[in-house]
mmCIF file of C-alpha atoms in Angstrom:
data_model
loop_
_atom_site.group_PDB
_atom_site.id
_atom_site.type_symbol
_atom_site.label_atom_id
_atom_site.label_comp_id
_atom_site.label_asym_id
_atom_site.label_seq_id
_atom_site.Cartn_x
_atom_site.Cartn_y
_atom_site.Cartn_z
ATOM 1 C CA MET A 1 -0.127 0.148 -0.136
ATOM 2 C CA THR A 2 1.565 3.183 -1.180
ATOM 3 C CA GLN A 3 1.646 5.569 1.871
ATOM 4 C CA VAL A 4 1.161 9.795 1.244
ATOM 5 C CA GLN A 5 3.794 11.734 3.329
ATOM 6 C CA MET A 6 2.685 15.183 4.139
ATOM 7 C CA MET A 7 5.604 17.411 4.025
ATOM 8 C CA ALA A 8 6.442 19.606 6.846
ATOM 9 C CA ILE A 9 6.420 23.601 5.852
ATOM 10 C CA PRO A 10 10.195 24.360 6.340
ATOM 11 C CA ASP A 11 10.647 27.203 8.843
ATOM 12 C CA THR A 12 12.152 29.914 6.398
ATOM 13 C CA CYS A 13 8.489 29.520 4.520
ATOM 14 C CA ALA A 14 6.376 30.015 8.064
ATOM 15 C CA GLU A 15 8.238 32.862 9.147
ATOM 16 C CA GLN A 16 7.768 34.763 5.550
ATOM 17 C CA MET A 17 4.044 33.981 6.062
ATOM 18 C CA ASP A 18 3.911 35.021 9.761
ATOM 19 C CA GLN A 19 5.623 38.292 8.621
ATOM 20 C CA LYS A 20 3.284 38.790 6.239
ATOM 21 C CA ASN A 21 0.433 38.102 8.577
ATOM 22 C CA GLU A 22 2.439 41.309 11.125
ATOM 23 C CA GLN A 23 2.222 43.259 8.054
ATOM 24 C CA GLN A 24 -1.336 42.678 6.843
ATOM 25 C CA SER A 25 -2.138 42.892 10.848
ATOM 26 C CA SER A 26 -0.613 46.448 10.983
ATOM 27 C CA VAL A 27 -1.612 47.986 7.598
ATOM 28 C CA VAL A 28 -2.137 52.294 8.088
ATOM 29 C CA SER A 29 -4.823 53.077 5.701
ATOM 30 C CA PRO A 30 -5.188 57.086 4.759
ATOM 31 C CA GLN A 31 -8.005 56.910 7.350
ATOM 32 C CA MET A 32 -6.710 56.243 10.147
ATOM 33 C CA ARG A 33 -4.065 58.311 10.157
ATOM 34 C CA ALA A 34 -6.314 61.718 9.378
ATOM 35 C CA ALA A 35 -7.702 60.997 12.445
ATOM 36 C CA ALA A 36 -4.725 60.291 14.013
ATOM 37 C CA PHE A 37 -3.409 63.750 12.659
ATOM 38 C CA SER A 38 -6.917 65.120 13.970
ATOM 39 C CA VAL A 39 -5.548 64.692 17.457
ATOM 40 C CA HIS A 40 -2.660 66.841 17.315
ATOM 41 C CA ILE A 41 -4.805 69.301 15.261
ATOM 42 C CA PHE A 42 -7.118 69.240 18.377
ATOM 43 C CA THR A 43 -3.747 70.045 20.941
ATOM 44 C CA ALA A 44 -3.378 72.289 18.723
ATOM 45 C CA LEU A 45 -6.419 74.055 18.745
ATOM 46 C CA GLY A 46 -5.157 75.317 22.899
ATOM 47 C CA ALA A 47 -2.352 77.374 21.213
ATOM 48 C CA GLY A 48 -5.297 78.815 19.528
ATOM 49 C CA ILE A 49 -8.079 78.830 22.777
ATOM 50 C CA ALA A 50 -4.498 80.729 24.181
ATOM 51 C CA LEU A 51 -5.030 83.441 21.889
ATOM 52 C CA ILE A 52 -8.591 84.248 22.168
ATOM 53 C CA ALA A 53 -7.968 84.672 25.670
ATOM 54 C CA LEU A 54 -4.676 86.523 25.838
ATOM 55 C CA LEU A 55 -7.162 88.731 23.399
ATOM 56 C CA GLU A 56 -8.658 89.151 26.008
ATOM 57 C CA ALA A 57 -6.348 90.003 28.824
ATOM 58 C CA VAL A 58 -5.492 92.501 27.106
ATOM 59 C CA ARG A 59 -8.404 94.440 27.104
ATOM 60 C CA GLU A 60 -8.949 93.723 30.737
ATOM 61 C CA HIS A 61 -11.312 91.545 30.687
ATOM 62 C CA TRP A 62 -10.124 89.034 33.074
ATOM 63 C CA ALA A 63 -13.727 86.921 33.445
ATOM 64 C CA ALA A 64 -13.192 86.193 29.819
ATOM 65 C CA MET A 65 -9.828 85.298 30.182
ATOM 66 C CA PHE A 66 -9.816 82.367 32.356
ATOM 67 C CA GLY A 67 -13.337 81.343 30.764
ATOM 68 C CA TRP A 68 -10.932 81.259 27.363
ATOM 69 C CA LEU A 69 -7.940 79.307 29.934
ATOM 70 C CA GLY A 70 -10.781 77.136 31.144
ATOM 71 C CA ALA A 71 -11.410 75.948 27.696
ATOM 72 C CA ALA A 72 -7.838 75.133 27.010
ATOM 73 C CA LEU A 73 -8.003 72.552 30.229
ATOM 74 C CA ILE A 74 -10.282 70.913 28.772
ATOM 75 C CA VAL A 75 -8.791 70.764 25.615
ATOM 76 C CA ASP A 76 -5.816 69.517 27.710
ATOM 77 C CA ALA A 77 -7.551 66.905 29.416
ATOM 78 C CA LEU A 78 -9.616 65.680 26.578
ATOM 79 C CA ASP A 79 -6.319 65.094 23.919
ATOM 80 C CA GLY A 80 -4.425 62.174 25.925
ATOM 81 C CA PRO A 81 -7.410 60.214 26.230
ATOM 82 C CA MET A 82 -8.194 60.440 22.551
ATOM 83 C CA ALA A 83 -4.439 60.211 21.757
ATOM 84 C CA ARG A 84 -3.818 56.404 23.531
ATOM 85 C CA ARG A 85 -6.893 55.628 22.203
ATOM 86 C CA LEU A 86 -6.414 56.091 18.205
ATOM 87 C CA ASP A 87 -2.375 55.418 18.664
ATOM 88 C CA VAL A 88 -1.162 58.889 17.617
ATOM 89 C CA THR A 89 2.536 57.664 18.139
ATOM 90 C CA ARG A 90 2.139 54.540 15.524
ATOM 91 C CA MET A 91 -0.527 55.807 13.449
ATOM 92 C CA GLN A 92 2.290 59.481 13.499
ATOM 93 C CA PRO A 93 5.054 58.570 13.916
ATOM 94 C CA ASN A 94 6.682 61.851 12.774
ATOM 95 C CA TRP A 95 4.740 64.534 14.906
ATOM 96 C CA SER A 96 5.746 64.425 19.030
ATOM 97 C CA GLY A 97 2.593 64.485 20.731
ATOM 98 C CA GLU A 98 4.623 64.906 23.650
ATOM 99 C CA VAL A 99 6.571 68.005 22.663
ATOM 100 C CA LEU A 100 3.014 69.605 21.136
ATOM 101 C CA ASP A 101 1.303 69.120 24.381
ATOM 102 C CA LEU A 102 4.566 71.239 26.151
ATOM 103 C CA VAL A 103 3.876 74.127 23.467
ATOM 104 C CA VAL A 104 0.224 74.156 24.089
ATOM 105 C CA ASP A 105 0.945 73.810 28.114
ATOM 106 C CA PHE A 106 3.362 76.579 28.443
ATOM 107 C CA VAL A 107 1.038 79.433 26.230
ATOM 108 C CA THR A 108 -1.765 78.157 28.595
ATOM 109 C CA TYR A 109 -0.483 77.073 32.089
ATOM 110 C CA VAL A 110 2.209 79.924 32.013
ATOM 111 C CA PHE A 111 2.875 82.203 29.388
ATOM 112 C CA VAL A 112 -1.049 84.226 29.472
ATOM 113 C CA PRO A 113 -1.464 83.750 32.894
ATOM 114 C CA ALA A 114 1.849 85.746 33.463
ATOM 115 C CA TYR A 115 0.502 88.377 31.370
ATOM 116 C CA ALA A 116 -2.507 88.039 33.384
ATOM 117 C CA ILE A 117 -0.525 88.914 36.787
ATOM 118 C CA ALA A 118 1.819 91.574 35.131
ATOM 119 C CA ALA A 119 -1.096 93.541 33.329
ATOM 120 C CA SER A 120 -3.807 92.995 36.237
ATOM 121 C CA GLY A 121 -2.478 96.147 38.504
ATOM 122 C CA LEU A 122 -2.741 93.556 41.040
ATOM 123 C CA LEU A 123 0.672 93.873 42.105
ATOM 124 C CA VAL A 124 3.138 96.491 43.165
ATOM 125 C CA PRO A 125 3.980 98.433 39.436
ATOM 126 C CA VAL A 126 7.121 98.639 40.231
ATOM 127 C CA THR A 127 7.862 94.506 40.742
ATOM 128 C CA ALA A 128 5.226 93.519 37.940
ATOM 129 C CA PRO A 129 7.139 93.496 35.274
ATOM 130 C CA LEU A 130 10.005 91.600 36.670
ATOM 131 C CA LEU A 131 7.925 88.949 38.324
ATOM 132 C CA GLY A 132 6.179 88.361 34.807
ATOM 133 C CA VAL A 133 9.750 87.880 33.753
ATOM 134 C CA GLY A 134 10.213 85.594 36.930
ATOM 135 C CA VAL A 135 6.843 83.411 35.597
ATOM 136 C CA VAL A 136 7.839 83.137 32.355
ATOM 137 C CA VAL A 137 11.320 82.241 33.016
ATOM 138 C CA SER A 138 10.837 79.919 36.118
ATOM 139 C CA GLY A 139 8.124 78.077 34.450
ATOM 140 C CA ALA A 140 10.068 77.332 31.256
ATOM 141 C CA LEU A 141 12.690 76.095 33.126
ATOM 142 C CA TYR A 142 10.381 73.719 34.899
ATOM 143 C CA PHE A 143 8.440 72.508 31.243
ATOM 144 C CA ALA A 144 12.638 71.116 30.535
ATOM 145 C CA ASP A 145 13.940 69.597 33.823
ATOM 146 C CA ARG A 146 12.847 65.814 33.890
ATOM 147 C CA ARG A 147 12.452 65.373 36.990
ATOM 148 C CA MET A 148 9.219 67.688 37.607
ATOM 149 C CA LYS A 149 7.181 64.480 38.934
ATOM 150 C CA ALA A 150 8.367 61.905 40.993
ATOM 151 C CA ASP A 151 7.874 58.197 40.671
ATOM 152 C CA ASP A 152 4.659 58.472 42.371
ATOM 153 C CA ASN A 153 3.388 61.116 39.939
ATOM 154 C CA HIS A 154 3.612 63.525 42.488
ATOM 155 C CA PHE A 155 4.490 67.064 41.208
ATOM 156 C CA ARG A 156 8.543 67.834 41.901
ATOM 157 C CA GLY A 157 8.076 71.714 43.102
ATOM 158 C CA PHE A 158 5.399 74.255 42.334
ATOM 159 C CA PRO A 159 4.094 72.617 38.648
ATOM 160 C CA ALA A 160 3.816 76.355 37.232
ATOM 161 C CA LEU A 161 0.551 76.351 37.236
ATOM 162 C CA TRP A 162 0.301 80.053 37.200
ATOM 163 C CA ASN A 163 -2.999 80.228 35.802
ATOM 164 C CA ALA A 164 -4.856 79.018 39.048
ATOM 165 C CA ALA A 165 -2.165 81.387 40.867
ATOM 166 C CA ALA A 166 -3.318 83.892 38.418
ATOM 167 C CA PHE A 167 -6.677 82.882 39.599
ATOM 168 C CA TYR A 168 -6.535 82.698 43.391
ATOM 169 C CA LEU A 169 -4.823 86.019 43.127
ATOM 170 C CA PHE A 170 -8.225 87.361 40.932
ATOM 171 C CA LEU A 171 -10.186 85.357 43.571
ATOM 172 C CA LEU A 172 -8.381 86.852 46.696
ATOM 173 C CA HIS A 173 -7.832 90.088 45.212
ATOM 174 C CA LEU A 174 -5.061 90.330 48.271
ATOM 175 C CA PRO A 175 -2.749 93.421 48.848
ATOM 176 C CA ALA A 176 -0.311 94.425 45.785
ATOM 177 C CA ALA A 177 1.935 94.002 48.493
ATOM 178 C CA LEU A 178 1.187 90.540 49.791
ATOM 179 C CA SER A 179 0.124 89.700 45.790
ATOM 180 C CA SER A 180 3.636 90.769 45.021
ATOM 181 C CA LEU A 181 4.974 88.655 47.618
ATOM 182 C CA ALA A 182 3.473 86.016 47.017
ATOM 183 C CA VAL A 183 3.780 85.644 43.010
ATOM 184 C CA ALA A 184 7.355 85.504 44.588
ATOM 185 C CA ILE A 185 7.299 82.700 46.756
ATOM 186 C CA LEU A 186 5.355 80.729 44.374
ATOM 187 C CA ILE A 187 8.656 81.801 41.605
ATOM 188 C CA VAL A 188 10.952 79.788 44.480
ATOM 189 C CA LEU A 189 8.843 76.928 45.175
ATOM 190 C CA THR A 190 8.949 76.070 41.443
ATOM 191 C CA PHE A 191 12.996 74.764 42.428
ATOM 192 C CA VAL A 192 12.418 73.639 45.539
ATOM 193 C CA PRO A 193 12.169 69.764 45.657
ATOM 194 C CA PHE A 194 8.702 69.145 47.664
ATOM 195 C CA ASN A 195 6.092 67.378 46.437
ATOM 196 C CA VAL A 196 2.246 68.539 45.003
ATOM 197 C CA LEU A 197 -0.525 66.202 43.951
ATOM 198 C CA HIS A 198 -0.965 65.406 40.808
ATOM 199 C CA PRO A 199 -4.956 65.623 40.557
ATOM 200 C CA VAL A 200 -5.991 62.746 38.261
ATOM 201 C CA ARG A 201 -2.569 60.411 38.376
ATOM 202 C CA VAL A 202 -1.367 60.064 41.949
ATOM 203 C CA VAL A 203 -3.240 56.686 43.457
ATOM 204 C CA ARG A 204 -3.397 57.784 47.415
ATOM 205 C CA PHE A 205 -6.434 59.176 47.570
ATOM 206 C CA ARG A 206 -7.528 59.310 44.050
ATOM 207 C CA PRO A 207 -11.589 59.317 44.579
ATOM 208 C CA LEU A 208 -11.598 61.721 47.624
ATOM 209 C CA THR A 209 -9.174 63.979 44.791
ATOM 210 C CA LEU A 210 -11.497 63.902 42.321
ATOM 211 C CA SER A 211 -14.589 64.249 43.322
ATOM 212 C CA LEU A 212 -12.748 68.070 44.977
ATOM 213 C CA ILE A 213 -11.859 68.692 41.719
ATOM 214 C CA ALA A 214 -15.186 68.121 39.566
ATOM 215 C CA ALA A 215 -16.044 70.592 43.152
ATOM 216 C CA TRP A 216 -13.357 72.857 42.185
ATOM 217 C CA ALA A 217 -14.530 72.717 38.819
ATOM 218 C CA VAL A 218 -18.279 73.785 39.340
ATOM 219 C CA LEU A 219 -16.727 76.462 42.135
ATOM 220 C CA ALA A 220 -14.298 78.055 39.406
ATOM 221 C CA ILE A 221 -17.450 78.226 37.152
ATOM 222 C CA MET A 222 -19.186 80.252 39.101
ATOM 223 C CA THR A 223 -16.891 82.536 39.851
ATOM 224 C CA VAL A 224 -16.039 83.161 36.889
ATOM 225 C CA ALA A 225 -19.650 84.033 35.808
ATOM 226 C CA TYR A 226 -20.201 85.953 38.263
ATOM 227 C CA ASP A 227 -16.335 88.055 37.721
ATOM 228 C CA PHE A 228 -15.166 87.276 41.085
ATOM 229 C CA GLU A 229 -18.124 88.119 42.901
ATOM 230 C CA VAL A 230 -18.836 85.492 44.821
ATOM 231 C CA SER A 231 -19.385 84.559 48.430
ATOM 232 C CA LEU A 232 -16.903 83.927 51.559
ATOM 233 C CA LEU A 233 -17.947 80.506 52.101
ATOM 234 C CA VAL A 234 -16.934 80.356 47.564
ATOM 235 C CA THR A 235 -14.046 81.138 48.157
ATOM 236 C CA VAL A 236 -13.090 79.354 51.893
ATOM 237 C CA ALA A 237 -14.007 76.275 49.315
ATOM 238 C CA LEU A 238 -11.344 77.295 46.919
ATOM 239 C CA CYS A 239 -8.525 78.099 49.437
ATOM 240 C CA ALA A 240 -9.374 75.105 51.127
ATOM 241 C CA ILE A 241 -8.916 72.305 48.035
ATOM 242 C CA ALA A 242 -5.945 74.154 47.465
ATOM 243 C CA ALA A 243 -4.233 73.574 50.190
ATOM 244 C CA TYR A 244 -5.282 70.215 49.961
ATOM 245 C CA ILE A 245 -3.332 69.645 46.638
ATOM 246 C CA ILE A 246 -0.297 71.448 47.746
ATOM 247 C CA GLY A 247 -0.067 70.414 51.215
ATOM 248 C CA LEU A 248 -1.381 66.781 51.388
ATOM 249 C CA ASP A 249 1.538 64.937 50.985
ATOM 250 C CA PHE A 250 3.653 67.534 53.214
ATOM 251 C CA VAL A 251 0.912 65.968 55.957
ATOM 252 C CA ILE A 252 0.941 62.329 55.858
ATOM 253 C CA ARG A 253 5.023 62.613 55.336
ATOM 254 C CA THR A 254 5.747 65.008 58.546
ATOM 255 C CA ALA A 255 2.441 62.722 60.417
ATOM 256 C CA ARG A 256 4.478 59.835 59.054
ATOM 257 C CA SER A 257 7.556 60.773 60.693
ATOM 258 C CA LEU A 258 5.970 61.959 64.379
ATOM 259 C CA PHE A 259 4.345 58.348 64.966
ATOM 260 C CA ARG A 260 6.987 56.411 63.785
#
């Protein structure tokens, strides 16, 4: 009886078939590339929003300026998940989303708020230009610092959130000397190695932190809508949430050292 023998496929043929399958599975269509690039456009839109905010600031429409900076925050919150969902890094390897994000963040978190801080009349006039330059220079250095985040995702030093700092200057409307001193202290704290809570990425107390951030957003929108004419209760609540973000890690570390 004749026996039919099945010949094994050579290894080289099998490897070629595997490579072909991988290539087919990794085919990137023009539609996929366009969708990925649209995320970069969405991120860059934050820079356009920053320009509109700056134009409002030049007109001294401060509430409108903060409204536009709030819109930029929404863009900043959404573009990261969108980029991961559409695998933008692989689809558009020639465009750096990380660099683009830093550029847009600098103008929205630092540059426009620095103008508002310097031009608002809230500081001692002779110090306003110098402190404005200090805000921009320290912010630029902070964004270039590879140690800006600790291993547990806390920010290292004051995290150049000058949009928030400007918001509180307008909210509290302190005497010019105190406001100038506060800005100077924050510039120095940019380079001091203490931890500031990242409101989303730090795991510890995350449910509480996210709840407080949501409450802060509602109160901040209310404050801007009423052109900073809000009750003492709203002001105290906003300051308490800021104290939580800035001081939580310090309180926990101090408590641990005391009870060891």
